[in-house]
Coordinates of N, CA and C in Angstrom, one line a residue:
Chain A
X1 N 1.2 -1.2 0.1 CA 0.3 0.2 -0.2 C 0.8 1.1 -0.2
X2 N 0.1 2.5 0.0 CA 0.6 3.6 -0.1 C 1.6 4.1 1.2
X3 N 2.5 4.0 1.4 CA 3.3 4.3 2.8 C 3.9 6.2 2.8
X4 N 3.0 6.9 1.7 CA 3.2 8.8 2.1 C 1.6 8.9 2.0
X5 N 0.9 9.8 2.8 CA -0.6 10.4 2.7 C -0.5 12.2 2.8
X6 N -0.9 12.7 1.8 CA -0.9 14.1 1.8 C -2.2 14.4 1.3
X7 N -2.3 15.6 1.7 CA -3.8 16.1 1.6 C -3.9 16.7 0.7
X8 N -5.3 16.1 0.2 CA -6.0 16.2 -1.1 C -6.3 17.8 -1.5
X9 N -6.6 17.9 -2.6 CA -6.3 19.0 -3.2 C -7.6 19.3 -4.1
X10 N -7.9 20.1 -4.5 CA -7.2 21.1 -5.0 C -7.0 22.5 -4.1
X11 N -6.1 23.3 -3.5 CA -6.1 24.0 -3.0 C -5.8 25.4 -3.8
X12 N -6.9 26.3 -3.6 CA -6.4 27.5 -4.0 C -6.7 28.7 -3.1
X13 N -5.3 29.4 -2.7 CA -5.4 30.7 -2.5 C -4.8 32.2 -3.0
X14 N -5.5 32.8 -2.1 CA -4.8 34.2 -2.6 C -3.3 34.4 -2.5
X15 N -2.6 35.4 -3.3 CA -1.5 35.6 -3.5 C -1.1 36.1 -1.8
X16 N 0.0 36.0 -1.5 CA 0.3 36.6 0.0 C -0.2 35.7 1.2
X17 N -0.9 34.8 0.8 CA -1.6 33.4 2.1 C -0.7 32.7 1.9
X18 N -1.2 31.8 3.7 CA -0.5 30.8 4.2 C -0.4 29.3 3.5
X19 N 0.4 29.0 3.1 CA 0.2 27.8 2.9 C 0.6 26.6 3.6
X20 N 0.1 25.6 4.2 CA 0.4 24.4 4.5 C -0.4 23.2 3.6
X21 N 0.4 22.3 3.1 CA 0.1 20.8 2.5 C 0.4 19.9 3.9
X22 N -0.1 19.3 4.0 CA -0.1 18.0 5.2 C 0.2 16.9 4.4
X23 N 1.6 16.5 4.9 CA 2.0 14.7 4.6 C 2.3 13.9 5.7
X24 N 1.9 12.9 5.7 CA 2.2 12.0 6.9 C 2.7 10.8 6.1
X25 N 3.7 9.5 6.7 CA 4.1 8.7 6.5 C 4.3 7.3 7.4
X26 N 4.4 6.2 6.7 CA 4.9 5.3 6.9 C 5.8 4.5 7.2
X27 N 6.7 4.0 8.0 CA 7.9 3.1 7.7 C 8.4 2.5 9.3
X28 N 9.2 1.7 9.1 CA 9.6 1.3 9.9 C 11.0 1.7 10.5
X29 N 12.0 2.3 9.8 CA 12.8 3.3 10.6 C 12.6 4.4 10.0
X30 N 13.5 5.2 9.6 CA 13.7 6.7 9.5 C 14.2 7.1 7.9
X31 N 13.3 6.8 7.3 CA 13.6 6.9 6.0 C 13.8 8.7 5.6
X32 N 14.6 9.2 4.3 CA 14.8 10.4 3.8 C 13.2 10.5 3.3
X33 N 12.7 12.1 3.5 CA 11.8 12.4 3.2 C 12.1 13.5 2.1
X34 N 11.0 14.0 1.2 CA 11.3 15.0 0.5 C 9.9 15.8 -0.1
X35 N 9.9 16.9 -1.0 CA 9.0 17.6 -1.1 C 9.7 18.1 -2.7
X36 N 8.7 17.2 -3.9 CA 8.7 17.6 -5.0 C 8.1 18.7 -5.9
X37 N 8.2 19.3 -6.9 CA 7.2 20.3 -7.1 C 7.1 20.3 -8.9
X38 N 5.8 20.0 -9.6 CA 5.6 19.6 -10.3 C 5.2 20.7 -11.1
X39 N 6.0 21.8 -12.3 CA 4.7 23.2 -12.6 C 4.3 21.8 -14.2
X40 N 3.1 22.5 -14.5 CA 2.2 22.5 -15.6 C 3.1 21.8 -16.4
X41 N 3.2 20.6 -17.2 CA 3.7 19.7 -18.6 C 5.2 19.5 -18.2
X42 N 5.5 19.9 -17.0 CA 7.3 19.8 -16.5 C 7.3 18.5 -15.9
X43 N 8.3 18.3 -15.5 CA 8.6 16.9 -14.6 C 8.7 17.5 -13.2
X44 N 9.1 16.5 -12.6 CA 9.3 16.8 -10.8 C 10.6 17.6 -10.6
X45 N 10.2 18.7 -9.7 CA 11.7 19.2 -9.6 C 12.1 19.3 -7.9
X46 N 12.8 18.4 -7.5 CA 13.4 19.1 -6.1 C 13.0 20.0 -5.4
X47 N 12.6 20.1 -4.5 CA 11.8 21.6 -4.0 C 13.0 21.3 -2.3
X48 N 12.4 20.3 -1.6 CA 13.6 20.1 -0.2 C 13.4 18.6 0.1
X49 N 14.3 18.7 1.1 CA 14.3 17.7 1.7 C 14.9 17.3 2.8
X50 N 14.4 16.4 3.7 CA 15.1 16.1 5.4 C 15.5 14.7 5.3
X51 N 16.9 14.7 6.0 CA 17.2 12.8 6.1 C 17.1 12.6 7.4
X52 N 17.1 13.0 8.5 CA 16.8 12.6 9.9 C 15.6 13.7 10.9
X53 N 15.1 13.1 11.4 CA 14.3 13.3 12.7 C 14.9 15.0 12.9
X54 N 13.7 15.5 12.9 CA 14.0 17.3 13.6 C 14.6 17.9 12.5
X55 N 15.0 17.4 11.9 CA 16.1 18.4 10.3 C 15.0 19.1 9.8
X56 N 15.2 20.2 9.2 CA 14.1 21.6 8.2 C 14.8 21.5 7.3
X57 N 13.9 21.2 5.9 CA 14.7 21.4 5.0 C 13.6 22.9 4.6
X58 N 14.3 23.2 3.7 CA 13.9 25.2 3.0 C 14.5 25.3 1.7
X59 N 13.9 25.9 0.9 CA 14.1 26.3 -0.7 C 12.9 27.0 -0.8
X60 N 13.2 28.2 -1.6 CA 12.3 29.5 -1.7 C 11.2 29.3 -0.9
X61 N 11.8 29.8 0.2 CA 10.5 30.1 1.3 C 9.7 29.3 1.5
X62 N 10.0 27.8 0.9 CA 9.0 26.8 1.9 C 10.2 26.1 2.7
X63 N 9.4 25.7 3.9 CA 9.9 24.5 4.8 C 8.8 23.5 5.1
X64 N 10.1 22.6 5.7 CA 9.6 20.7 6.0 C 10.0 20.8 7.0
X65 N 9.8 20.4 8.2 CA 10.6 19.6 8.8 C 9.8 18.5 9.4
X66 N 10.6 17.2 10.1 CA 10.7 15.8 10.3 C 10.8 15.8 11.3
X67 N 9.2 15.6 11.4 CA 8.6 15.4 13.0 C 8.6 13.4 13.3
X68 N 9.4 12.9 14.0 CA 9.5 11.4 13.6 C 8.4 11.0 14.5
X69 N 8.0 12.1 15.6 CA 7.0 11.9 16.7 C 5.7 11.8 16.3
X70 N 5.2 12.4 15.1 CA 3.8 12.8 14.7 C 4.0 11.8 13.1
X71 N 5.2 10.8 12.9 CA 5.5 10.9 11.5 C 5.1 11.4 10.5
X72 N 5.2 12.9 10.2 CA 5.0 13.8 9.1 C 6.1 14.4 8.8
X73 N 5.5 15.4 7.8 CA 6.9 16.2 6.8 C 5.7 17.1 6.1
X74 N 5.3 18.1 7.0 CA 4.1 19.1 6.1 C 5.1 20.4 5.6
X75 N 4.4 20.5 4.8 CA 5.2 21.6 4.0 C 4.4 23.1 4.0
X76 N 5.4 24.1 4.2 CA 4.8 24.9 4.4 C 5.3 26.1 3.7
X77 N 4.1 27.3 3.7 CA 4.9 28.8 3.0 C 4.1 30.2 3.9
X78 N 5.1 31.4 4.2 CA 4.7 31.9 4.7 C 3.4 32.9 3.9
X79 N 4.1 32.8 3.0 CA 3.2 34.3 1.5 C 3.8 33.5 0.3
X80 N 2.2 33.1 -0.2 CA 2.4 32.1 -1.1 C 2.6 33.1 -3.0
X81 N 2.9 32.8 -4.0 CA 2.8 33.8 -5.3 C 2.4 33.6 -6.0
X82 N 1.5 33.9 -7.3 CA 1.1 33.2 -8.2 C 2.4 31.9 -8.8
X83 N 3.5 32.2 -8.8 CA 4.3 31.7 -9.4 C 4.4 30.1 -9.2
X84 N 3.8 30.1 -7.4 CA 4.0 28.8 -6.7 C 3.0 27.8 -7.0
X85 N 2.3 28.2 -8.1 CA 0.8 27.5 -8.7 C 1.6 26.4 -9.2
X86 N 0.9 24.6 -8.7 CA 1.6 23.6 -9.2 C 1.3 22.7 -8.6
X87 N 1.8 20.8 -8.7 CA 1.5 20.3 -8.0 C 2.5 20.0 -6.7
X88 N 1.9 19.5 -6.0 CA 3.4 19.1 -4.8 C 2.9 17.9 -4.6
X89 N 4.5 16.8 -4.5 CA 4.6 15.8 -4.1 C 5.7 15.5 -2.7
X90 N 4.5 14.8 -2.0 CA 5.4 14.1 -0.6 C 5.9 12.9 -1.4
X91 N 7.3 12.6 -0.7 CA 7.8 11.8 -1.2 C 9.1 10.8 0.3
X92 N 8.6 10.0 0.3 CA 10.0 9.1 1.2 C 10.6 8.1 0.8
X93 N 11.9 8.4 0.7 CA 12.5 7.4 0.2 C 12.1 6.1 0.9
X94 N 13.1 5.1 0.4 CA 12.9 3.1 1.3 C 14.4 2.6 0.7
X95 N 14.2 1.1 1.0 CA 15.4 0.6 0.7 C 15.5 0.3 -0.8
X96 N 16.2 -0.1 -1.7 CA 16.7 -0.3 -2.9 C 16.2 0.6 -3.9
X97 N 15.3 0.3 -4.7 CA 14.4 1.0 -5.5 C 13.1 1.7 -5.1
X98 N 12.5 1.7 -4.0 CA 11.7 2.0 -3.9 C 11.8 3.8 -3.6
X99 N 11.0 4.4 -4.2 CA 10.9 5.6 -3.5 C 9.1 5.9 -4.0
X100 N 8.5 5.8 -2.6 CA 6.7 6.3 -2.4 C 6.2 7.9 -2.5
X101 N 5.8 8.2 -3.4 CA 5.1 9.2 -3.6 C 3.7 9.3 -3.1
X102 N 3.6 10.1 -2.5 CA 1.6 10.7 -2.3 C 1.4 11.2 -3.4
X103 N 0.1 11.1 -3.4 CA -0.9 11.4 -4.2 C -0.5 12.6 -5.2
X104 N -0.2 13.8 -4.8 CA 0.2 15.0 -5.2 C -1.0 16.1 -5.0
X105 N -0.5 17.3 -4.5 CA -1.8 18.2 -4.4 C -1.6 19.5 -5.0
X106 N -3.0 19.7 -5.9 CA -2.3 20.9 -6.6 C -3.0 22.1 -6.2
X107 N -2.0 23.4 -6.3 CA -1.9 24.2 -5.8 C -2.1 25.6 -6.6
X108 N -3.2 26.5 -6.7 CA -3.7 27.3 -7.3 C -3.5 29.0 -6.8
X109 N -2.6 29.4 -6.6 CA -2.6 30.7 -6.0 C -3.5 32.0 -7.2
X110 N -4.1 32.9 -6.9 CA -4.4 34.0 -7.1 C -4.5 35.2 -7.2
X111 N -4.5 35.7 -8.4 CA -3.9 37.4 -7.7 C -4.8 38.2 -6.4
Chain B
X1 N 24.4 21.2 -10.9 CA 24.6 19.9 -10.9 C 23.4 19.1 -10.7
X2 N 23.4 17.7 -11.5 CA 22.4 16.9 -11.2 C 21.0 17.1 -12.2
X3 N 21.5 17.5 -13.4 CA 20.3 17.7 -14.6 C 20.3 16.2 -15.4
X4 N 19.0 16.4 -15.0 CA 18.4 14.5 -16.2 C 17.6 15.3 -17.5
X5 N 17.9 15.0 -18.7 CA 17.2 15.3 -20.2 C 16.2 14.3 -20.1
X6 N 15.4 14.5 -20.8 CA 14.6 13.3 -21.8 C 14.3 14.0 -23.1
X7 N 14.2 13.0 -23.9 CA 14.0 13.5 -25.4 C 13.3 12.3 -25.8
X8 N 11.8 12.6 -26.9 CA 11.7 13.5 -26.8 C 10.6 14.3 -25.6
X9 N 10.6 15.5 -25.7 CA 9.5 15.8 -25.1 C 8.3 15.6 -25.2
X10 N 7.4 15.1 -26.2 CA 6.2 15.0 -26.5 C 6.6 14.4 -28.0
X11 N 5.5 13.4 -28.4 CA 5.4 12.3 -29.2 C 4.1 12.1 -29.6
X12 N 3.3 11.7 -31.2 CA 2.5 11.1 -31.0 C 2.8 10.1 -32.1
X13 N 2.1 8.9 -31.7 CA 2.2 7.8 -32.8 C 1.2 7.3 -33.3
X14 N 1.1 6.2 -34.3 CA 0.1 6.0 -34.3 C -0.4 4.4 -33.6
X15 N -1.3 3.7 -33.6 CA -1.5 2.7 -33.2 C -0.2 1.7 -33.6
X16 N -0.2 1.1 -33.0 CA 0.7 -0.6 -33.9 C 2.3 -0.4 -34.1
X17 N 2.7 0.8 -34.1 CA 4.0 1.5 -33.6 C 5.0 1.0 -32.5
X18 N 6.0 1.7 -32.8 CA 6.6 1.7 -31.0 C 7.5 3.0 -31.2
X19 N 8.0 2.8 -29.9 CA 8.4 4.4 -29.5 C 9.5 4.3 -28.4
X20 N 10.7 5.3 -28.8 CA 11.7 5.2 -28.0 C 11.8 6.3 -27.4
X21 N 12.1 6.4 -25.8 CA 12.6 7.7 -25.2 C 13.7 7.7 -24.8
X22 N 14.1 8.9 -24.6 CA 15.5 8.5 -24.1 C 16.0 9.8 -22.7
X23 N 16.6 9.3 -21.9 CA 17.1 9.6 -20.4 C 18.6 9.3 -20.7
X24 N 18.4 11.5 -19.8 CA 20.1 11.3 -19.8 C 20.2 11.7 -18.8
X25 N 21.7 11.5 -18.2 CA 22.2 12.3 -17.0 C 23.3 13.3 -17.9
X26 N 22.7 14.6 -17.8 CA 23.7 15.4 -18.1 C 25.0 15.6 -17.6
X27 N 25.3 15.5 -16.4 CA 26.4 16.2 -15.6 C 26.9 15.0 -14.7
X28 N 26.6 13.9 -14.8 CA 26.9 13.1 -13.9 C 26.7 12.0 -14.2
X29 N 27.2 10.6 -13.4 CA 27.3 9.0 -14.2 C 25.7 8.4 -13.3
X30 N 24.9 7.9 -14.1 CA 24.3 7.0 -13.3 C 24.0 6.1 -13.3
X31 N 24.5 4.6 -12.4 CA 24.2 2.9 -12.6 C 22.8 3.1 -12.7
X32 N 22.1 3.7 -12.2 CA 20.7 3.8 -12.3 C 19.8 4.5 -12.4
X33 N 18.9 4.4 -13.1 CA 17.9 5.2 -13.3 C 16.8 4.4 -13.0
X34 N 15.4 5.0 -13.4 CA 13.9 4.8 -13.1 C 13.3 5.4 -14.3
X35 N 12.2 4.5 -14.1 CA 11.4 4.9 -15.3 C 9.9 5.2 -14.7
X36 N 8.9 5.9 -14.9 CA 8.0 6.5 -14.4 C 7.1 6.3 -14.9
X37 N 5.6 6.6 -14.6 CA 4.7 6.3 -15.7 C 3.4 7.1 -14.5
X38 N 2.7 8.5 -15.3 CA 2.4 9.4 -14.3 C 0.7 9.5 -15.4
X39 N -0.3 8.9 -15.0 CA -2.1 9.9 -15.2 C -2.1 10.9 -14.5
X40 N -3.1 11.4 -15.8 CA -3.1 13.0 -15.9 C -4.2 12.6 -13.9
X41 N -4.0 13.7 -13.1 CA -4.1 13.8 -12.0 C -3.3 13.4 -10.9
X42 N -2.8 12.4 -11.1 CA -2.7 11.2 -10.3 C -1.0 11.1 -10.5
X43 N -0.5 10.7 -9.2 CA 0.8 10.3 -8.5 C 1.9 9.8 -9.8
X44 N 2.8 9.2 -9.8 CA 4.0 8.8 -10.6 C 3.9 7.3 -9.9
X45 N 4.1 6.3 -10.9 CA 3.9 5.0 -10.6 C 5.2 4.3 -11.2
X46 N 6.3 4.0 -10.2 CA 7.6 3.5 -10.3 C 7.0 1.8 -11.6
X47 N 7.5 2.0 -12.9 CA 7.7 1.2 -14.0 C 8.5 0.1 -13.9
X48 N 10.0 0.2 -13.2 CA 11.0 -0.5 -13.7 C 12.7 0.4 -13.2
X49 N 13.1 -0.2 -12.8 CA 14.3 0.4 -12.4 C 15.7 -0.2 -13.5
X50 N 16.2 0.9 -14.0 CA 17.0 0.7 -15.4 C 19.3 0.3 -14.7
X51 N 19.6 -0.8 -14.8 CA 20.3 -0.3 -14.4 C 21.3 -0.9 -15.2
X52 N 23.0 0.5 -15.1 CA 23.7 -0.3 -16.4 C 24.4 -1.5 -16.9
X53 N 24.4 -2.0 -17.6 CA 25.1 -3.2 -18.2 C 24.5 -4.3 -17.7
X54 N 23.4 -4.3 -17.0 CA 22.8 -5.5 -16.8 C 21.0 -5.3 -16.9
X55 N 20.1 -6.9 -17.0 CA 18.8 -6.0 -17.2 C 18.0 -5.4 -16.7
X56 N 17.0 -4.8 -16.7 CA 16.2 -3.7 -16.0 C 15.2 -4.7 -15.1
X57 N 14.8 -4.2 -13.7 CA 14.4 -4.9 -13.0 C 12.8 -4.4 -13.0
X58 N 11.6 -4.8 -13.5 CA 10.3 -4.5 -13.3 C 9.4 -4.6 -12.4
X59 N 8.6 -3.6 -12.4 CA 7.7 -3.5 -11.0 C 6.6 -4.5 -11.4
X60 N 5.8 -5.1 -10.4 CA 4.5 -5.9 -10.2 C 3.9 -5.4 -11.7
X61 N 3.5 -6.4 -12.7 CA 2.7 -6.0 -13.4 C 2.7 -5.3 -14.6
X62 N 3.8 -4.8 -14.7 CA 4.2 -4.1 -15.7 C 4.8 -4.8 -16.9
X63 N 4.4 -4.9 -18.1 CA 5.0 -6.0 -19.2 C 6.6 -5.7 -19.8
X64 N 7.3 -6.5 -19.3 CA 9.1 -6.3 -19.9 C 8.9 -6.2 -21.1
X65 N 8.1 -7.2 -21.9 CA 8.1 -7.2 -23.2 C 7.5 -6.4 -23.8
X66 N 6.8 -5.3 -23.1 CA 6.3 -4.1 -24.0 C 6.7 -2.8 -23.9
X67 N 7.6 -3.4 -22.4 CA 8.6 -1.4 -22.1 C 9.6 -2.2 -22.2
X68 N 10.4 -2.2 -23.4 CA 12.0 -2.1 -23.7 C 13.0 -1.4 -22.9
X69 N 14.0 -1.7 -22.1 CA 14.5 -0.8 -21.4 C 16.2 -1.3 -21.4
X70 N 16.8 0.2 -21.9 CA 18.1 -0.5 -22.4 C 18.8 0.4 -21.7
X71 N 20.1 0.2 -20.7 CA 20.8 0.9 -19.9 C 22.5 0.8 -20.7
X72 N 22.8 1.4 -21.7 CA 23.4 0.7 -22.5 C 24.9 2.1 -21.8
X73 N 24.7 2.7 -20.9 CA 25.8 3.8 -20.7 C 25.7 4.2 -19.6
X74 N 26.6 5.3 -18.8 CA 26.5 5.7 -17.5 C 25.6 6.8 -17.9
X75 N 25.3 7.2 -18.7 CA 24.7 8.4 -18.9 C 23.2 8.8 -19.8
X76 N 22.9 7.1 -20.0 CA 22.1 6.8 -21.0 C 20.8 5.6 -21.1
X77 N 19.9 5.7 -20.6 CA 18.7 4.9 -20.5 C 17.9 5.3 -21.6
X78 N 17.1 4.0 -22.2 CA 16.2 4.2 -23.1 C 14.9 3.6 -22.5
X79 N 14.0 3.7 -23.1 CA 12.2 3.1 -22.6 C 11.8 3.4 -24.1
X80 N 11.3 1.8 -24.5 CA 10.9 2.0 -26.1 C 9.5 0.8 -25.5
X81 N 8.5 1.4 -26.3 CA 7.1 1.6 -26.1 C 7.1 0.4 -27.4
X82 N 6.5 -0.7 -27.1 CA 6.4 -1.6 -28.4 C 5.0 -1.9 -28.9
X83 N 4.8 -2.0 -30.1 CA 3.2 -2.2 -30.4 C 2.3 -0.9 -29.6
X84 N 2.4 0.4 -29.7 CA 2.0 0.6 -28.5 C 0.2 1.1 -29.3
X85 N -0.6 1.6 -27.8 CA -2.0 1.4 -27.9 C -2.3 2.7 -27.1
X86 N -3.4 2.6 -27.6 CA -3.8 4.2 -27.2 C -4.0 4.1 -25.3
X87 N -4.3 2.9 -25.2 CA -4.1 3.0 -23.4 C -2.8 3.1 -22.5
X88 N -2.0 3.0 -24.3 CA -0.4 3.7 -23.5 C 0.3 4.9 -23.3
X89 N -1.8 5.5 -23.8 CA -1.1 7.5 -23.7 C -0.5 7.3 -22.3
X90 N 0.6 8.5 -22.1 CA 0.6 8.7 -20.8 C 1.8 9.7 -20.8
X91 N 2.2 10.5 -19.5 CA 3.2 11.0 -19.5 C 4.2 10.0 -18.8
X92 N 5.3 10.1 -18.9 CA 6.6 8.7 -19.0 C 7.9 9.9 -18.5
X93 N 8.4 9.5 -17.4 CA 9.4 10.6 -16.5 C 10.5 9.5 -16.3
X94 N 11.9 9.9 -16.1 CA 12.9 9.4 -15.6 C 13.4 9.7 -14.7
X95 N 14.2 9.2 -13.8 CA 14.9 10.2 -12.8 C 16.6 9.2 -12.9
X96 N 17.1 9.7 -11.6 CA 18.4 9.2 -12.1 C 19.0 9.6 -10.4
X97 N 19.9 8.8 -9.7 CA 20.1 9.4 -8.4 C 21.9 10.2 -8.5
X98 N 22.3 10.7 -7.8 CA 23.5 11.7 -7.7 C 24.0 11.4 -6.5
X99 N 24.6 10.3 -6.2 CA 25.1 10.3 -5.0 C 25.8 11.4 -4.5
X100 N 26.4 12.1 -5.2 CA 27.8 13.1 -5.5 C 26.6 14.3 -5.2
X101 N 25.9 14.7 -5.5 CA 24.9 15.9 -5.4 C 23.9 15.8 -3.9
X102 N 23.3 14.7 -4.2 CA 22.0 15.3 -3.3 C 22.0 13.6 -2.2
X103 N 23.2 13.0 -2.2 CA 22.9 12.0 -1.2 C 22.3 11.0 -2.2
X104 N 22.6 9.6 -1.4 CA 22.6 8.2 -2.2 C 20.6 7.9 -2.4
X105 N 20.2 9.2 -1.8 CA 18.7 8.3 -1.9 C 17.7 9.8 -2.7
X106 N 18.4 10.4 -3.1 CA 17.8 11.7 -3.7 C 17.6 11.3 -5.1
X107 N 16.3 11.5 -5.7 CA 15.9 11.1 -7.1 C 16.1 12.9 -7.6
X108 N 16.6 12.7 -9.2 CA 16.3 13.6 -10.1 C 15.8 13.3 -11.2
X109 N 14.6 14.2 -11.4 CA 13.7 13.6 -12.4 C 13.9 14.5 -13.9
X110 N 13.7 14.1 -14.6 CA 13.7 14.1 -15.8 C 12.7 15.5 -16.5
X111 N 12.4 16.2 -17.1 CA 11.2 17.0 -17.8 C 10.1 16.1 -18.0
X112 N 10.1 14.5 -18.5 CA 8.8 14.3 -18.7 C 8.5 13.6 -20.4
X113 N 7.8 13.0 -20.6 CA 7.7 12.6 -22.4 C 6.7 12.9 -22.3
X114 N 5.7 13.3 -23.3 CA 4.2 13.2 -23.4 C 3.9 12.3 -24.4
X115 N 3.2 10.7 -24.0 CA 3.1 10.0 -25.2 C 1.5 10.0 -25.7
X116 N 1.4 10.3 -26.5 CA -0.2 10.0 -27.1 C 0.0 9.0 -28.3
X117 N -0.8 7.9 -27.8 CA -0.8 7.0 -28.8 C -2.5 7.1 -29.9
X118 N -2.7 7.3 -31.1 CA -3.4 7.1 -31.6 C -4.5 6.0 -31.9

């Protein structure tokens, strides 16, 4: 089964609003956690990552903290822009070839 | 660093023909690449793992005779969709790991190839 669960979208926000996209995972150990972003018609780009508990990944104003106690890696941004409109995927690493993705959350930011 | 390219970005073909998609690591060597398939508004589904110099490893339910994978060099993997049918229409994305820049478990993705089979 899918070991990454993220908030279903779509999410629509006004410019400069606060963004949270929830992501939780299941794992027997402490896998690396990732957020990828997919702009329309493009592939996935690594947005940020965290490799161990309490690590905070950050990039382009986005942040996510690896919370072992709640098995979560929620994505946040204090003030979204129209250019942030995209689909965001939470993912976790695994052993060998496995790389588990959430179902993606579509974000639309309106001016 | 860690750039992955794909070619073509978009292809339209007739039913029954074969289509080859290339995935290249531009600034690093990748002994392992991954091929994913993405349906509209859905997540990525791992199809197979491409291993340089050896056979690809396919995920359960993926037909290896239909989706031929060749990883002939450390910078190139190809996916050939043989005898394509309309149900093969999808967005195909490859990825590779670059331990030198992102750690052993970070995957870098190509821009994807949109396949449409008429």
